[in-house]
Short mmCIF file of C-alpha atoms and ligand atoms in Angstrom, two decimals:
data_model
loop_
_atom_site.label_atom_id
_atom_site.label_comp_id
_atom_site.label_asym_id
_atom_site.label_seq_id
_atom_site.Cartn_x
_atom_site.Cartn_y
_atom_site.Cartn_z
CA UNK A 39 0.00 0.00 0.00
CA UNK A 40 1.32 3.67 -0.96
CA UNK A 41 1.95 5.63 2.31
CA UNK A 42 -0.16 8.40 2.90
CA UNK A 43 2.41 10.34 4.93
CA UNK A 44 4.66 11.40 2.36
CA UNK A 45 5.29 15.11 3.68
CA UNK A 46 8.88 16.47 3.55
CA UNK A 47 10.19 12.63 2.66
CA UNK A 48 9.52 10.68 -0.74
CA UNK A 49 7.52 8.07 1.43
CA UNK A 50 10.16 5.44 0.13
CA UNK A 51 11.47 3.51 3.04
CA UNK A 52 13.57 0.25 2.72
CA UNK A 53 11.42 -2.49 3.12
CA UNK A 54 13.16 -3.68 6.03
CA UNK A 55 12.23 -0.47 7.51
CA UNK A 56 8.65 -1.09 6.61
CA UNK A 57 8.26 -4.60 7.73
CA UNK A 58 9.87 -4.01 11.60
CA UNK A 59 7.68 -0.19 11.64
CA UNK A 60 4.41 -2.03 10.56
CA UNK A 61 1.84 -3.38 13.24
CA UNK A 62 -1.22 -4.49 10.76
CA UNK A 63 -0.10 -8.04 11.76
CA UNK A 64 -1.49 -7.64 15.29
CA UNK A 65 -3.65 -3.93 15.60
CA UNK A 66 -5.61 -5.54 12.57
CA UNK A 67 -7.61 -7.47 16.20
CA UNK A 68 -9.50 -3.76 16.29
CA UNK A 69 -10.60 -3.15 13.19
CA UNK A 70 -14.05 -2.50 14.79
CA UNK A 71 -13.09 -0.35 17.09
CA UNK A 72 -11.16 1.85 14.17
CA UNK A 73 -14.44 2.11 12.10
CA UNK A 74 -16.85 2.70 14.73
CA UNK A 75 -14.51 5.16 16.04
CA UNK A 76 -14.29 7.07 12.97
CA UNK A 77 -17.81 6.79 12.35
CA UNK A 78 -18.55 8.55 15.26
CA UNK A 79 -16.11 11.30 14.00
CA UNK A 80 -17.42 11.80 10.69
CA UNK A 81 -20.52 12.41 13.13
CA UNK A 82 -19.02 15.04 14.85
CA UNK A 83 -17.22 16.99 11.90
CA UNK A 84 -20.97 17.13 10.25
CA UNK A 85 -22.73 18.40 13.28
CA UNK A 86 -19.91 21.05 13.37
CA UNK A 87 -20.16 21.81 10.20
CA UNK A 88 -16.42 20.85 9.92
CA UNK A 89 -17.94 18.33 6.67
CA UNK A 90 -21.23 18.46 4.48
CA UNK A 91 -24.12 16.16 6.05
CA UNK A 92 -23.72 14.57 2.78
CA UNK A 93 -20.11 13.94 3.13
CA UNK A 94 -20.30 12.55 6.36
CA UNK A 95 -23.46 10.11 4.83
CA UNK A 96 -21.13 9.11 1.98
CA UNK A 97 -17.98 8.24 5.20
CA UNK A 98 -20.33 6.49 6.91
CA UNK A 99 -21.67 4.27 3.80
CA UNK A 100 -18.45 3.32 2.79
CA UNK A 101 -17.09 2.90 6.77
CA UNK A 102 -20.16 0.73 7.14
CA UNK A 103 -19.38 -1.27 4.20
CA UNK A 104 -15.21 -1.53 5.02
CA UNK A 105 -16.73 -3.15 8.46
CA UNK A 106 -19.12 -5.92 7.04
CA UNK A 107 -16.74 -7.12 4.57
CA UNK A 108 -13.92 -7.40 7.15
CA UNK A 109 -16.19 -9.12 9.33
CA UNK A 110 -17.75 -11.45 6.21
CA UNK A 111 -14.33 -11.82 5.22
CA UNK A 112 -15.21 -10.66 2.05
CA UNK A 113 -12.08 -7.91 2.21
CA UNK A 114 -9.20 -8.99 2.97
CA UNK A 115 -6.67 -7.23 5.37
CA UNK A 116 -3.83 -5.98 2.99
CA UNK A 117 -0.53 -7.23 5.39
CA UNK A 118 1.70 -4.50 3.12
CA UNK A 119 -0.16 -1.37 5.18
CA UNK A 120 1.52 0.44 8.01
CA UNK A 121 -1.30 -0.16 10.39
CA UNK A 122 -4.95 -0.65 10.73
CA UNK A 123 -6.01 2.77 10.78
CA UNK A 124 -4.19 3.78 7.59
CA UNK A 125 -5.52 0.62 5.81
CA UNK A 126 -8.94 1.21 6.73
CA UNK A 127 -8.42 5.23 5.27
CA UNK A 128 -6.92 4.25 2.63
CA UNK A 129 -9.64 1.74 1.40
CA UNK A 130 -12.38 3.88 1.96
CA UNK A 131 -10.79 6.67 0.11
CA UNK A 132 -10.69 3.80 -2.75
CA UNK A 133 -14.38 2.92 -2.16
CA UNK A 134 -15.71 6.29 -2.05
CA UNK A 135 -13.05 8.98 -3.54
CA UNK A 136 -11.67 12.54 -2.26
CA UNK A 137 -14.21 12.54 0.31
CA UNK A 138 -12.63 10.19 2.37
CA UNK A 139 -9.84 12.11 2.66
CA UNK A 140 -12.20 14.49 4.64
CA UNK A 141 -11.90 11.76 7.36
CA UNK A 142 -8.64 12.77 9.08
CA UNK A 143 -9.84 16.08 9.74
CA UNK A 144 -9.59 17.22 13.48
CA UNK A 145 -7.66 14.27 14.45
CA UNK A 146 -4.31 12.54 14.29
CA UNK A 147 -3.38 8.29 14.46
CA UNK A 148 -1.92 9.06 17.79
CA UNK A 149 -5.69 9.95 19.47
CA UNK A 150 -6.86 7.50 16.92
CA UNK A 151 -4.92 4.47 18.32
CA UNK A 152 -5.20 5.54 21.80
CA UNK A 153 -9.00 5.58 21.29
CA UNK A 154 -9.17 1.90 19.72
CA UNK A 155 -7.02 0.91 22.32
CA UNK A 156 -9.24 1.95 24.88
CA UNK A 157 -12.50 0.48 23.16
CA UNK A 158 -10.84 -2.48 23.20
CA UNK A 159 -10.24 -2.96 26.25
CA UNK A 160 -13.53 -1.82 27.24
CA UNK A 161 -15.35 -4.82 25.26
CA UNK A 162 -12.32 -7.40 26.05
CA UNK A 163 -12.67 -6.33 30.10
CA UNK A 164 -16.69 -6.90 29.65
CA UNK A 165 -15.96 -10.24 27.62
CA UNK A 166 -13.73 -11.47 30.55
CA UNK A 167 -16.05 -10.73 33.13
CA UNK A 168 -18.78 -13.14 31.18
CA UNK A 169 -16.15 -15.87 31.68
CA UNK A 170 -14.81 -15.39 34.80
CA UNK A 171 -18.58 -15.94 36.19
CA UNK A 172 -18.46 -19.09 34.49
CA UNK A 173 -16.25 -20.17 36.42
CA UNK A 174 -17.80 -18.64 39.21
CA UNK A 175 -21.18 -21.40 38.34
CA UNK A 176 -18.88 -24.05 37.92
CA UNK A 177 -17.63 -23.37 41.47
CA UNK A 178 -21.17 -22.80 43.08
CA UNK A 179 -22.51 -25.63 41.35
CA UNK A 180 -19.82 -28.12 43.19
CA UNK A 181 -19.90 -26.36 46.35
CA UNK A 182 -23.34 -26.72 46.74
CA UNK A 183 -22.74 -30.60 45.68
CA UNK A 184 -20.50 -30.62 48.51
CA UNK A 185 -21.34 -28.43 51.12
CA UNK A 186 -20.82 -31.23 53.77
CA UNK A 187 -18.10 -33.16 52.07
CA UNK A 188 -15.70 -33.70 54.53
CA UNK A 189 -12.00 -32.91 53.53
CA UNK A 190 -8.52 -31.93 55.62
CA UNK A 191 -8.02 -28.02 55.30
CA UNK A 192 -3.89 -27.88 55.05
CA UNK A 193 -1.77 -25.58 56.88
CA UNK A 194 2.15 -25.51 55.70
CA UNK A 195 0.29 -28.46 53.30
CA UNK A 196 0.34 -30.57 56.47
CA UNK A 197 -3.55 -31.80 57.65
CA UNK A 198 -4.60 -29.38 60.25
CA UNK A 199 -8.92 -28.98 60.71
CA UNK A 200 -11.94 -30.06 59.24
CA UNK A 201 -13.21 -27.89 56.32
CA UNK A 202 -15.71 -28.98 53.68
CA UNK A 203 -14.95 -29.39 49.71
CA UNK A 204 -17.33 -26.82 49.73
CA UNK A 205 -15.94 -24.21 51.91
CA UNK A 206 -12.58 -24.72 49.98
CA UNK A 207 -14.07 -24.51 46.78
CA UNK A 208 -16.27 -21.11 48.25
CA UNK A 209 -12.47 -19.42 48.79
CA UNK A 210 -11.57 -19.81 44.76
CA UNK A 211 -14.90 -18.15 44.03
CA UNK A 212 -14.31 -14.92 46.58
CA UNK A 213 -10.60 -14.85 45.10
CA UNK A 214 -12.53 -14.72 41.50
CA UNK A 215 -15.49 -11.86 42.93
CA UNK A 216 -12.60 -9.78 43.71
CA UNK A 217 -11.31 -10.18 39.78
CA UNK A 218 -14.35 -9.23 38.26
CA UNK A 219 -14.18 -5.99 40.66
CA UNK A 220 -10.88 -5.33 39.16
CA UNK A 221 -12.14 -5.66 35.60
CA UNK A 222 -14.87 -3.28 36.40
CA UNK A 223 -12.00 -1.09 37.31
CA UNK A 224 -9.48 -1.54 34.39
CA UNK A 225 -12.53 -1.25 32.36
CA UNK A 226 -13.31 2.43 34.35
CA UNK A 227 -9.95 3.54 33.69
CA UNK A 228 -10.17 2.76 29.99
CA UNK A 229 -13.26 4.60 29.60
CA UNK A 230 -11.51 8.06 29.13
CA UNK A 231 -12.25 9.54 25.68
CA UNK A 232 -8.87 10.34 23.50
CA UNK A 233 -10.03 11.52 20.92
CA UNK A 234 -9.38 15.41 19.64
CA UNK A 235 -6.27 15.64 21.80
CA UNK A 236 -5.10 15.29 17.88
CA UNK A 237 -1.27 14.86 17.59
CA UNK A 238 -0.70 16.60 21.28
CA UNK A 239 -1.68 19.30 21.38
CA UNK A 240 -5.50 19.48 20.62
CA UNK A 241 -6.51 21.36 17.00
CA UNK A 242 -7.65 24.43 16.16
CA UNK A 243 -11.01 23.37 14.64
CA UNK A 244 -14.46 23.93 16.67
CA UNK A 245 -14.70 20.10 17.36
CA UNK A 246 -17.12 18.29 20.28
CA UNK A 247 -15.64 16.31 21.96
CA UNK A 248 -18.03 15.49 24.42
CA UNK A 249 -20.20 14.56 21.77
CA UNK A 250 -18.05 12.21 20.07
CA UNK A 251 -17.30 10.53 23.53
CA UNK A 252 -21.02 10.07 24.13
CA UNK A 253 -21.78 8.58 20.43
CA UNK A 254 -18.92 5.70 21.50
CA UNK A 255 -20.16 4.88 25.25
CA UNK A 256 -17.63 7.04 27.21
CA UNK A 257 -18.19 8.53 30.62
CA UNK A 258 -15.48 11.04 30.01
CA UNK A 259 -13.53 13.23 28.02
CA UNK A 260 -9.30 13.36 28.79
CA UNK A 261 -8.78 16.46 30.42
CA UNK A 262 -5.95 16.79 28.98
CA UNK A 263 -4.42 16.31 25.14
CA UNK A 264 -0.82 15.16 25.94
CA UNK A 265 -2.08 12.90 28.62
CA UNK A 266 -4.75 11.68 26.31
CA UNK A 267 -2.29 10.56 23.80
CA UNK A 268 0.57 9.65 25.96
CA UNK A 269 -1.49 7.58 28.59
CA UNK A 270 -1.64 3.70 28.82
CA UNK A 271 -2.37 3.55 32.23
CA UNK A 272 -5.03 1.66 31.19
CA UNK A 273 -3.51 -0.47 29.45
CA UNK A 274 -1.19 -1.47 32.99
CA UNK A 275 -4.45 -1.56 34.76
CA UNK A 276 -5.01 -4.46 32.34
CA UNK A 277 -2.56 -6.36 32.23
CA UNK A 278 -2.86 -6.15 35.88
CA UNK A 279 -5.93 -7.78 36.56
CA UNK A 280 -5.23 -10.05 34.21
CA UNK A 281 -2.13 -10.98 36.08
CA UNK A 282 -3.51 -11.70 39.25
CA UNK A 283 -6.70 -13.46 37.87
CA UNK A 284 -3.78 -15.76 36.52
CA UNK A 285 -2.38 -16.08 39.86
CA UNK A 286 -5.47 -17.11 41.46
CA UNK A 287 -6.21 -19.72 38.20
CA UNK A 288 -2.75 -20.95 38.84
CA UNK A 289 -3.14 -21.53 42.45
CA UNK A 290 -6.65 -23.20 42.10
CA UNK A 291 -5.03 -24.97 39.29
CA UNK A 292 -1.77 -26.17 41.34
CA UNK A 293 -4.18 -27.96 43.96
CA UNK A 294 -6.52 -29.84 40.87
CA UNK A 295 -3.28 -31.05 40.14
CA UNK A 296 -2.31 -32.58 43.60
CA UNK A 297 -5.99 -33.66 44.52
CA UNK A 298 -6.11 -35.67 40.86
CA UNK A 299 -2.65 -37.24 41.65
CA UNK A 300 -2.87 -40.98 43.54
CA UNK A 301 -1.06 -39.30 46.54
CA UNK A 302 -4.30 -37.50 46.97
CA UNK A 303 -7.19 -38.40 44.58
CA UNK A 304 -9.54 -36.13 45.99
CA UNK A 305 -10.80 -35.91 42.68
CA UNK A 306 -10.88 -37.08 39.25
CA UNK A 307 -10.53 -34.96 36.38
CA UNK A 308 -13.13 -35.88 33.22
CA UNK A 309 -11.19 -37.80 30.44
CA UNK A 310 -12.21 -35.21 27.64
CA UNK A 311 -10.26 -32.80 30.16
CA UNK A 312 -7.15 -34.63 31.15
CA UNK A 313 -4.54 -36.37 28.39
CA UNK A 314 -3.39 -40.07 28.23
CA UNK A 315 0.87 -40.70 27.69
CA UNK A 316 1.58 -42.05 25.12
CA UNK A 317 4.13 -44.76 26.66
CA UNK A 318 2.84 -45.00 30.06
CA UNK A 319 -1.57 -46.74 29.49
CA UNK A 320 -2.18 -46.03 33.21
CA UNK A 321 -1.69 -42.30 32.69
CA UNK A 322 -4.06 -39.36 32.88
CA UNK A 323 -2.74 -36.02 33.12
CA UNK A 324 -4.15 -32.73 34.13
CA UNK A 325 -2.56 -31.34 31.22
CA UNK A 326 -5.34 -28.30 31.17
CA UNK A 327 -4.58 -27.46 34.99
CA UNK A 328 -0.93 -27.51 34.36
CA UNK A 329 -1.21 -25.52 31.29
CA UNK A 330 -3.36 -23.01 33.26
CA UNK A 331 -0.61 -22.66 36.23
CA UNK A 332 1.99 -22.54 33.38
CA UNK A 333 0.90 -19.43 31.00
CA UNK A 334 0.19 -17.54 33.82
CA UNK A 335 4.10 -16.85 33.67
CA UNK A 336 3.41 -15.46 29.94
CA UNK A 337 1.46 -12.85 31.41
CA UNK A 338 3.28 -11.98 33.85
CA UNK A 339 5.45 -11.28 31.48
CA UNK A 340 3.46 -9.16 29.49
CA UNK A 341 2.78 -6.59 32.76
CA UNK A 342 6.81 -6.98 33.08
CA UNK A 343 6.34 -5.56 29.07
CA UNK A 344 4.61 -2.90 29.38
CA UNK A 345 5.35 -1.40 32.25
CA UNK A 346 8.93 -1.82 31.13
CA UNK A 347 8.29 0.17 27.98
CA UNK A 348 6.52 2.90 29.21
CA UNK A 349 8.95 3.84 31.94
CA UNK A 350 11.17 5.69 29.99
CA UNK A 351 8.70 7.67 27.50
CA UNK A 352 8.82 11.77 27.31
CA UNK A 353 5.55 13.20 26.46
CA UNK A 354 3.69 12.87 24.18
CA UNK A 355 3.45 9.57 21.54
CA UNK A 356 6.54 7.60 21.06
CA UNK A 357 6.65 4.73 18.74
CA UNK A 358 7.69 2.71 21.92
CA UNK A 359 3.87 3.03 22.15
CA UNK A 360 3.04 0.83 19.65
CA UNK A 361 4.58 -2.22 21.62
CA UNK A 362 1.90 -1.72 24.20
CA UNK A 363 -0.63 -3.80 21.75
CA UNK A 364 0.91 -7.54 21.62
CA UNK A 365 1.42 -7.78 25.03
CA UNK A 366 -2.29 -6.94 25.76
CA UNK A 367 -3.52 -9.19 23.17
CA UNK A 368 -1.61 -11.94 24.54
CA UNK A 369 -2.66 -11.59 27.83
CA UNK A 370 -6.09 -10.81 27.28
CA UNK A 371 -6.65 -14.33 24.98
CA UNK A 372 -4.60 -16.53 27.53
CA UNK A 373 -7.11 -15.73 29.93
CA UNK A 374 -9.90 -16.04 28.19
CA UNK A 375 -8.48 -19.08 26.68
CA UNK A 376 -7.48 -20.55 30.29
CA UNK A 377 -11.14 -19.25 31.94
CA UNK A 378 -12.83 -20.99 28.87
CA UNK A 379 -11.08 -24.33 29.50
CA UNK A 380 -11.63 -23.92 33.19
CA UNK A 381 -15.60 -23.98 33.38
CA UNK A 382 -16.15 -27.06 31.85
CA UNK A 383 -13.42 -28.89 33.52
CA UNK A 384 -14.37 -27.28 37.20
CA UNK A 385 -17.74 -28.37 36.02
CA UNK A 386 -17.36 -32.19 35.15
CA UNK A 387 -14.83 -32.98 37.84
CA UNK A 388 -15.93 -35.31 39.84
CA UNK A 389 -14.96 -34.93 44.18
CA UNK A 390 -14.06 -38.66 45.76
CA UNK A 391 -15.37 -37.68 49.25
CA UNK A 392 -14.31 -41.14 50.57
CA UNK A 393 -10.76 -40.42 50.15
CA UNK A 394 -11.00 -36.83 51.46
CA UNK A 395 -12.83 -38.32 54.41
CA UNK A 396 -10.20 -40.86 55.00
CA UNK A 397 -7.31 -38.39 54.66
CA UNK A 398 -9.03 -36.11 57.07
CA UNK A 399 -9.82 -39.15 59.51
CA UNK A 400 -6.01 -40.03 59.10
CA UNK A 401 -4.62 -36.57 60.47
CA UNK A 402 -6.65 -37.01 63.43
CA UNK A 403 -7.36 -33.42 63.38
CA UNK A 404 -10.25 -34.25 66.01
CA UNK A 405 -7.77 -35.20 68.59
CA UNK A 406 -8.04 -31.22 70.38
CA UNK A 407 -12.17 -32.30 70.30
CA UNK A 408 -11.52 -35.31 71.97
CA UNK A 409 -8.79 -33.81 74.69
CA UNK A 410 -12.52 -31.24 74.82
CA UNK A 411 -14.65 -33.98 75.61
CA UNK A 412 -12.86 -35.00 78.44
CA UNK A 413 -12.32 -31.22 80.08
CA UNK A 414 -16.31 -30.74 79.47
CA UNK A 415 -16.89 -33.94 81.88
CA UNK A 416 -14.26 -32.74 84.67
CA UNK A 417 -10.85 -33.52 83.69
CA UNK A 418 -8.26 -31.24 83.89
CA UNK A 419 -6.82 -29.89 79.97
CA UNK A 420 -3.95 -31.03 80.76
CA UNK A 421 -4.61 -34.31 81.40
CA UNK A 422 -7.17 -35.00 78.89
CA UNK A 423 -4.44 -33.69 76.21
CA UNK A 424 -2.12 -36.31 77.13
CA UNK A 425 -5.02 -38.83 77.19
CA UNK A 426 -5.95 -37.53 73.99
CA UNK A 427 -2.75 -37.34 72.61
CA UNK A 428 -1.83 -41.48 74.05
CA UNK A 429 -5.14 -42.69 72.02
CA UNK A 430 -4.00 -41.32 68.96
CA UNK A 431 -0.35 -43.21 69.37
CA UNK A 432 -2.27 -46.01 69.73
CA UNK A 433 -4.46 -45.70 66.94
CA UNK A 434 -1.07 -45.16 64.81
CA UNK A 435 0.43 -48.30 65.97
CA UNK A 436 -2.82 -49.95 65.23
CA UNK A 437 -3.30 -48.57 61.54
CA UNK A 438 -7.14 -47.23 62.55
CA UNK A 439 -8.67 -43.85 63.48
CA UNK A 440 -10.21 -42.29 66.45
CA UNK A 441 -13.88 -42.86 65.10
CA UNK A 442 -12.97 -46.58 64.72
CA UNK A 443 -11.10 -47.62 67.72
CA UNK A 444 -13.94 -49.59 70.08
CA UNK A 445 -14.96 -48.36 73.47
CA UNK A 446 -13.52 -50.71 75.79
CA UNK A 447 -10.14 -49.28 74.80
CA UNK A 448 -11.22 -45.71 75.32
CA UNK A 449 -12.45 -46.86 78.78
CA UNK A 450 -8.77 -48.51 79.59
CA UNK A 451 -7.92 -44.48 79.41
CA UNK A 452 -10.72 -42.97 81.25
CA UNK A 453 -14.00 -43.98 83.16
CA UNK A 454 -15.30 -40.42 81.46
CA UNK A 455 -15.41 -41.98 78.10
CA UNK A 456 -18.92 -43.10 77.17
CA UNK A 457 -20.56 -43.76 73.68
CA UNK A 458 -21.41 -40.31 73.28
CA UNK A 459 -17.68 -39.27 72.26
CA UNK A 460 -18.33 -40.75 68.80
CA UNK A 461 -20.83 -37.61 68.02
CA UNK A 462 -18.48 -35.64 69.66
CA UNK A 463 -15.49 -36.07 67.24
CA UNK A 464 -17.31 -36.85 64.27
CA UNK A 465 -15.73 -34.93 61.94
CA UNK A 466 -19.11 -33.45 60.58
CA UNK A 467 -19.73 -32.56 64.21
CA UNK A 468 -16.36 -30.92 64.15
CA UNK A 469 -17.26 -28.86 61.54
CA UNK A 470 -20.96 -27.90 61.75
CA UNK A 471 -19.36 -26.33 65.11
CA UNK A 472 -17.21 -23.65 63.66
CA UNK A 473 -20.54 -21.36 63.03
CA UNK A 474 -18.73 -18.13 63.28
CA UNK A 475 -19.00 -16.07 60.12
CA UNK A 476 -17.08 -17.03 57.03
CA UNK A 477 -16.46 -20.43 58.63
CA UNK A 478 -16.36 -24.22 57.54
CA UNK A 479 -20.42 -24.74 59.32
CA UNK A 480 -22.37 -26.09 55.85
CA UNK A 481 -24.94 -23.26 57.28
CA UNK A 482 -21.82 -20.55 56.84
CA UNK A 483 -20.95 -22.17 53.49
CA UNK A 484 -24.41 -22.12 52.82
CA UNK A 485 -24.79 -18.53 52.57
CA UNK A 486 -21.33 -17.92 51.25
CA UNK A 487 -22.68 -19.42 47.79
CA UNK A 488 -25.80 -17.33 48.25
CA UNK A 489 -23.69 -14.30 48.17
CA UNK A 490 -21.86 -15.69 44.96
CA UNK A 491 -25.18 -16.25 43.07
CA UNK A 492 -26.83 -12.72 43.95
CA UNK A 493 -23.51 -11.33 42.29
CA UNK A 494 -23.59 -13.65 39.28
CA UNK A 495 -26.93 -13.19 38.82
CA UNK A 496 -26.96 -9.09 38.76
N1 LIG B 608 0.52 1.94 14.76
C1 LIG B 608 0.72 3.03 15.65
C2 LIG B 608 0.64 2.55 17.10
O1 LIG B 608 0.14 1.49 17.32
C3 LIG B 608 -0.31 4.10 15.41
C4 LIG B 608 0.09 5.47 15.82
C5 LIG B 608 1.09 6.02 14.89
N2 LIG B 608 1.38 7.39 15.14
C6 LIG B 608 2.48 7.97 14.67
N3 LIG B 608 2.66 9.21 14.93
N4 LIG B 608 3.34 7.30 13.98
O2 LIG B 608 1.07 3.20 18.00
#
C-alpha cells in the first residue's frame, strides 16, 4: 500500500524499515473499534459543520461497508499497510473517492490508536467478566454438591482442621469476585475519551468532543491532550488484573493437580479434560490445569512488558507506544483461553469424598475435640491432652482412626469416656461447630454461595 504520509520525505522507506515499523499483523484485532470510532467522528465533523451532512453520509456508507466485509471476510486485510487505521483510510478513500480524505480532519493516528485501544479494552474487560462468572457457576454448582463433604483443610500443606470441599471450593470463588471488581475497574480507567487531543496538542477546529465521547459509550472526556495521547495507564491496569486473575487460576489450578494425583485423589478430572501418555496406558494427566498454572508466567510477562516500555517515555506519543498492543492481546486471549477451558473442567470434575474423608480421619485433626470432651466432663486440659494425645499413638500403631477404635479401649484411658464421644469427634460434628462467620459450618458455606449467586446473577 502507498503511504499516505509522504510530507517532507519521498515516502520510500527500505522495506526492512517497513516490515519491523508495521503493526497491521497484530492492531488488525480492532478493526471495529477503528471504524466505529471514525464513524462517530465523521458524526461530529458534520454536526460542526467541519464536513457536508452529505459527506459525512457518503464516510459512513463506505465505513459501514469496510466493516461488514472485514467481518464477512469478504475484504481482505492488505498485510503490506503500516497499520490498521491507515488501511482502513486508505480503502475507503478507494471505495468512495476525495471525500474520504475528509476523514482525518480534526484528528491525528496518535488519538486515533489511543481511542481503539481503549474500546478495546472496554469490550475485552466486559468479555472477561462473562467468563470469569463461568467459572464462578462451575464453582457454586460443586460447592453446593459438597457443602458437607468432609475434607482436611492444610496448613504448611500438612492436615490441620476439618473444612468442607465446599468451603474450599467457596475461597476460589471470593478470590474470582474480587477479579471481576478489578475488571470493572481496568474497564473504568479505559473509559476516558482520547479523541481530539489530535497529535498533542489538541486542533484548532471547533470540534465536540463530548459529543463524540457520548456517540462511542464514554463517561469522560481526557482532560488533557498530551495525557490523552501519551497515557496507557489503562492499558497497565489491564494487564494487571489479568495478572492476578492468573495467579489465582494458577493456584486453584496447582491444587486440581495434587488432589487428581494418587497421593491424593480427591478428585478425578473428566477424560475429555485430562490427556493419556503415550508410553505409560495407566496415565491421565491434568494437562489443562498444568497448562493453566503454566501461562500464567506469559502474562506476567506481558505486565513486566509494558510497564517496562513505558517507563522511559517523554511526552507525548513515542513509537515505543506501539509495543503496548501484543502484550495486551496476549494476555487478554490466555485468559480467556485458560477461563474458557476452566468452566467445563471445574464443572465435570468429579470430588471422591471417601478419600477426602479418609485423609481427614487419618490426620486425626479431632484429637483437640476429643482432649474437649474430656475437660467438658471434669478432667483437667492437661490431662485430657495427654489422654488424647496417648489414644492417637495407639491408633497409629494400630493402623485405625479415632472414630474406629472400640470403646472398651477408650475406657482402659478414662472412666469419662462413654458412647457419646463418637458424636463428639465426628468430623461433621467438628465442623458444623465452627458457626462463626465465614467459617467451615455447611450453614456458613451455605450462605457464602448465596452471596456468589446474587452477584452472578446481577
Ligand atoms: N501503529 C501506531 C501505534 O500502534 C499508530 C500510531 C502512529 N502514530 C504515529 N505518529 N506514527 O502506535
Amino acid at each position: 500500500m502507498a503511504k499516505m504520509w509522504t510530507g517532507v520525505t519521498d515516502g520510500v522507506t527500505s522495506k526492512i524499515a517497513d516490515d519491523f515499523n508495521s503493526s497491521i499483523s497484530f492492531d488488525s484485532k480492532m478493526f471495529k473499534e477503528d471504524i466505529e470510532g471514525s464513524i462517530a467522528h465523521a458524526m461530529m465533523l458534520a454536526k460542526q459543520g467541519i464536513i457536508s451532512n452529505s459527506e459525512k453520509d457518503c464516510l459512513i456508507d463506505g465505513l459501514s461497508g469496510i466493516l461488514e466485509d472485514l467481518s464477512s471476510g469478504k475484504l481482505e486485510i492488505d498485510l503490506s499497510a503500516e497499520d490498521i487505521h491507515m488501511f482502513v483510510e486508505q480503502v475507503l478513500t478507494e471505495r468512495v473517492g476525495e471525500t474520504g480524505k475528509k476523514l482525518h480532519t480534526a484528528r491525528s493516528r496518535n488519538d486515533q490508536v489511543a481511542l481503539d485501544f481503549r474500546m478495546y479494552c472496554k469490550n475485552r474487560a466486559s468479555e472477561i467478566k462473562d467468563l470469569i462468572k463461568d467459572v464462578l457457576r462451575s464453582l457454586v454448582y460443586q460447592a453446593e454438591k459438597h457443602s458437607a463433604t468432609i475434607m482436611p483443610g492444610y496448613t504448611h500443606l500438612q492436615r490441620a482442621q476439618p473444612i468442607t470441599f465446599g468451603h474450599h471450593l467457596m475461597a476460589y470463588a471470593m478470590m474470582l469476585l474480587r477479579d471481576i471488581k478489578r475488571f470493572d475497574s481496568a474497564y473504568q480507567s479505559a473509559d476516558v475519551c482520547p479523541i481530539g487531543s489530535c497529535a498533542l496538542a489538541g486542533t484548532t477546529y471547533n470540534t465536540d468532543r463530548d459529543f463524540e465521547a457520548t456517540q462511542l459509550g464514554f463517561s469522560e472526556v481526557c482532560k488533557n491532550s498530551l495525557d490523552g495521547v501519551s497515557d496507557r495507564d489503562f492499558t497497565v491496569d489491564f494487564i494487571s488484573a489479568c495478572s492476578i486473575l492468573m495467579m489465582h487460576l494458577s493456584r486453584l489450578s496447582e491444587e486440581l493437580i495434587l488432589w487428581s494425583s494418587w497421593e491424593f485423589k480427591f478428585i478425578e478430572l473428566s477424560s475429555d479434560f485430562t490427556t493419556g501418555s503415550s508410553i505409560m496406558p495407566q496415565k491421565k494427566n491434568p494437562d489443562m490445569a498444568e497448562l493453566i498454572r503454566g501461562k500464567t508466567g506469559r502474562v506476567y510477562g506481558d505486565l513486566t512488558a509494558i510497564l517496562t516500555t513505558l517507563k522511559g517515555l517523554p511526552l507525548a506519543y513515542n513509537k515505543d507506544m506501539q509495543e503496548d498492543k501484543e502484550c495486551l492481546f496476549d494476555a487478554c486471549d490466555t485468559v480467556k483461553a485458560c477461563l474458557q477451558v476452566l468452566a467445563p473442567m471445574l464443572e465435570k470434575m468429579k470430588a471422591i469424598p471417601e478419600n477426602m474423608l479418609l485423609a481427614a480421619q487419618k490426620g486425626f485433626i479431632n484429637a483437640t475435640d476429643l482432649a474437649d470432651y474430656l475437660v467438658k466432663k471434669g478432667m483437667p486440659f492437661r490431662s485430657a491432652y495427654k489422654i488424647s494425645g496417648t489414644i492417637v499413638s495407639e491408633c497409629i500403631d494400630k493402623n485405625t482412626v479415632l472414630e474406629k477404635l472400640p470403646l472398651e479401649e477408650y475406657k482402659k484411658h478414662s472412666d469419662l469416656f462413654d458412647s457419646d464421644l463418637y458424636k463428639e469427634i465426628d468430623l461433621l460434628t467438628c465442623v458444623e461447630k465452627r458457626i462463626s462467620k465465614g467459617g467451615t459450618s455447611v450453614k456458613s458455606v451455605i450462605s457464602q454461595i448465596e452471596y456468589v449467586k446474587e452477584f452472578i446473577n446481577d
